[in-house]
Amino acid sequence: MTYRRPAAIPVAMSVVAALVLVAGLWTGWVHHWAGIDRPDARALDAAYRMADAHGWWVPLWDGLSTIVGPGVWRVLVVVPIVLEIRRHQVRTACFLAVSIWGSGLVSTVVKHLADRDRPVTQLVSASGTSFPSGHALGVLVAVGTLLVVYSHLIRRSWRAVIVILGVLLVIAIGVARVALNVHHPSDVLAGWALGYAWLMLCLCLSGVLYRGLYRGRYTGSTR
């Protein structure tokens, strides 16, 4: 079987750019760069004031973080993994498993290495360290993975709508973590960037792309 490979240079450049962003954000908070510290502090202060003024603020964002958090996706993905194995699409099942479940390991390792404290003003209890946001990373990878594998099953007229809803969900999760003061904005940006890099790495290593990933239809040379 053969497949259409992604454009290697643009993908590699985008992954490098994402990792450079993570490194820059990491370096910025370690050395207390004003360009990192000030936006972080202002966003957290604004969210804290909103929570103090509105009783619905914390339940809204905490509920969103819980209902569509990465832990939920890592449980739900068991269903498509089993279905793909039953369809003898082992490569697709492996892609789903490694990308979505592996994102948790990536988050844990980087959090341990960075060891950034969570904001002292956190509005809900959150364990672990702060950088990067595991919610931002995990949800981006989960949504991105499922869209890569299954978006072609959606009618063309609805495909753009589903993609936009997926993007909005990823953004909303990131906003929620800052709104709850459990993450700095720089943690969320790092989570998105690292999640994108991980997803692209899994996609390239899987050796399959888009429709070929699901249907087993490939184009190109066997060489």
C-alpha atoms as one frame of an Amber mdcrd trajectory, in Angstrom:
protein
   0.000   0.000   0.000   1.109   3.529  -0.694  -0.114   6.840   0.566   0.078
  10.555  -0.072   2.699  12.008   2.202   2.251  15.448   3.752   4.453  18.222
   2.429   7.492  17.507   4.559   9.143  20.927   4.620   6.057  23.022   5.573
   5.043  20.513   8.240   8.569  20.363   9.657   8.798  24.160   9.702   5.468
  24.490  11.478   6.503  21.947  14.113   9.816  23.702  14.666   7.976  27.026
  14.990   5.626  25.497  17.572   8.523  24.096  19.602  10.381  27.413  19.405
   7.264  29.099  20.782   7.154  26.632  23.686  10.845  27.232  24.382  10.345
  30.999  24.232   7.407  30.920  26.637   9.326  28.622  28.964  12.384  30.867
  28.932  10.211  33.946  29.343   8.547  32.908  32.569  11.760  31.486  34.030
  13.539  34.800  33.493  10.463  36.925  34.242  10.308  38.668  30.897   7.876
  41.563  31.008   6.345  40.406  27.749   5.296  37.176  29.468   4.710  38.201
  33.079   2.576  41.268  32.420   0.006  39.676  30.086  -0.150  36.660  32.397
  -0.823  38.818  35.448  -3.360  41.046  33.724  -5.379  38.131  32.392  -5.425
  36.373  35.745  -6.417  39.575  37.558  -9.252  40.232  35.126 -10.551  36.663
  35.491 -10.329  36.862  39.277 -12.361  40.065  39.304 -15.003  38.476  37.083
 -15.268  35.502  39.440 -15.590  37.854  42.405 -18.360  39.805  40.697 -20.343
  36.961  39.126 -21.352  33.786  40.909 -21.806  31.861  37.658 -18.218  32.414
  36.527 -16.478  29.536  38.303 -19.247  26.901  37.802 -19.424  27.725  34.081
 -15.734  27.371  33.334 -15.161  24.541  35.795 -18.058  22.604  34.283 -16.661
  23.089  30.789 -13.199  21.967  31.905 -14.693  18.835  33.444 -17.198  17.861
  30.758 -14.883  18.182  27.765 -11.510  17.916  29.474  -8.757  15.649  28.141
  -9.613  12.860  30.568 -13.052  12.514  28.996 -11.601  12.298  25.485  -9.103
   9.644  26.571 -11.973   7.483  27.766 -14.286   8.108  24.807 -11.573   7.323
  22.257 -11.734   3.690  23.351 -14.893   3.348  21.217 -13.354   4.345  17.852
 -10.171   2.430  18.666 -12.163  -0.779  19.174 -14.210  -0.125  16.034 -11.083
   0.439  13.939  -9.526  -2.771  15.249 -12.694  -4.653  14.342 -12.470  -3.141
  10.859  -8.857  -4.385  10.706  -7.647  -0.770  10.520  -4.892  -1.355  13.060
  -2.796   1.559  11.840  -5.677   3.952  12.363  -6.372   2.496  15.812  -2.716
   2.949  16.735  -2.766   6.543  15.505  -5.811   7.296  17.655  -4.319   5.619
  20.714  -0.794   6.993  20.496  -1.785  10.556  19.686  -4.575  10.964  22.242
  -3.260   8.800  25.068   0.322   9.800  24.384  -0.550  13.474  24.770  -1.065
  12.842  28.471   2.453  11.465  28.785   3.887  14.424  26.874   2.081  16.826
  29.186   3.256  15.005  32.305   6.898  14.897  31.218   7.084  18.570  30.246
   5.234  19.652  33.394   7.764  17.739  35.472  10.692  19.319  33.644   9.322
  22.860  33.784   7.979  22.606  37.345   6.134  25.933  37.233   3.858  26.690
  40.165   0.202  27.303  39.477  -1.152  30.806  40.094  -1.672  31.426  43.809
  -5.105  32.884  42.992  -6.506  29.642  41.553 -10.272  29.518  41.958 -10.629
  25.729  41.954  -8.407  22.942  43.143  -5.949  21.715  40.514  -3.147  19.257
  41.118   0.239  19.185  39.473   2.287  21.972  37.993   1.275  24.681  35.586
   3.412  24.648  32.421   2.106  23.658  29.925  -1.668  23.427  30.257  -2.569
  19.760  30.039  -6.154  20.657  29.172  -5.108  22.887  26.281  -2.677  20.281
  24.974  -4.922  17.262  25.430  -8.102  18.723  23.966  -6.298  20.141  20.923
  -4.761  16.745  20.211  -8.031  14.867  20.761 -10.117  17.168  18.582  -7.428
  17.384  15.922  -6.948  13.622  15.805 -10.649  12.872  15.455 -11.050  15.510
  12.748  -8.102  14.098  10.813  -9.524  10.583  10.929 -13.242  11.173  10.539
 -13.923  14.588   8.987 -14.292  13.034   5.524 -17.355  11.151   6.805 -19.161
  14.453   7.344 -21.108  15.950   4.462 -19.045  18.546   2.642 -21.551  21.290
   3.418 -21.181  20.632   7.155 -17.463  19.916   7.278 -16.349  23.513   7.731
 -18.930  23.996  10.486 -17.640  20.968  12.406 -14.039  22.116  12.051 -14.945
  25.597  13.301 -16.807  24.093  16.276 -13.745  21.985  17.048 -11.502  25.043
  16.970 -13.906  26.975  19.200 -13.937  24.099  21.685 -10.146  24.083  21.852
 -10.109  27.845  22.390 -12.853  27.647  25.015 -10.898  25.092  27.052  -7.851
  27.320  27.012  -9.918  30.314  28.106 -11.494  28.230  30.857  -8.146  27.365
  32.410  -7.171  31.032  32.608 -10.669  32.034  33.725 -10.295  29.654  36.661
  -6.820  31.025  37.453  -5.356  27.516  37.358  -3.102  28.394  34.430  -1.288
  31.429  33.156  -2.093  32.398  29.539   1.477  31.444  28.622   0.773  27.912
  29.919  -2.208  27.664  27.582  -0.279  28.942  24.563   2.487  26.450  25.313
  -0.094  23.663  25.607  -1.579  24.492  22.216   1.834  24.729  20.564   3.109
  21.506  22.107  -0.159  19.739  21.298   0.105  20.786  17.654   3.702  19.567
  17.472   2.762  16.216  19.022  -0.203  15.756  16.691   1.909  16.489  13.609
   4.618  14.129  14.837   2.102  11.322  15.353   0.529  12.028  11.987   3.837
  11.884  10.156   5.042   8.798  12.012   1.793   6.979  11.366   2.624   7.031
   7.664  -0.934   7.904   6.734  -2.848  11.107   6.099  -6.482  12.169   6.022
  -8.674   9.889   3.873  -5.978   7.297   3.483  -5.838   7.088   7.253  -9.428
   5.921   7.528 -10.229   4.172   4.270  -6.913   2.491   3.581  -6.839   4.152
   0.156  -3.476   5.457  -0.859  -1.948   7.243  -3.803   1.603   7.566  -4.903
   4.519   5.211  -5.265   5.413   2.192  -3.155   9.007   3.360  -3.179
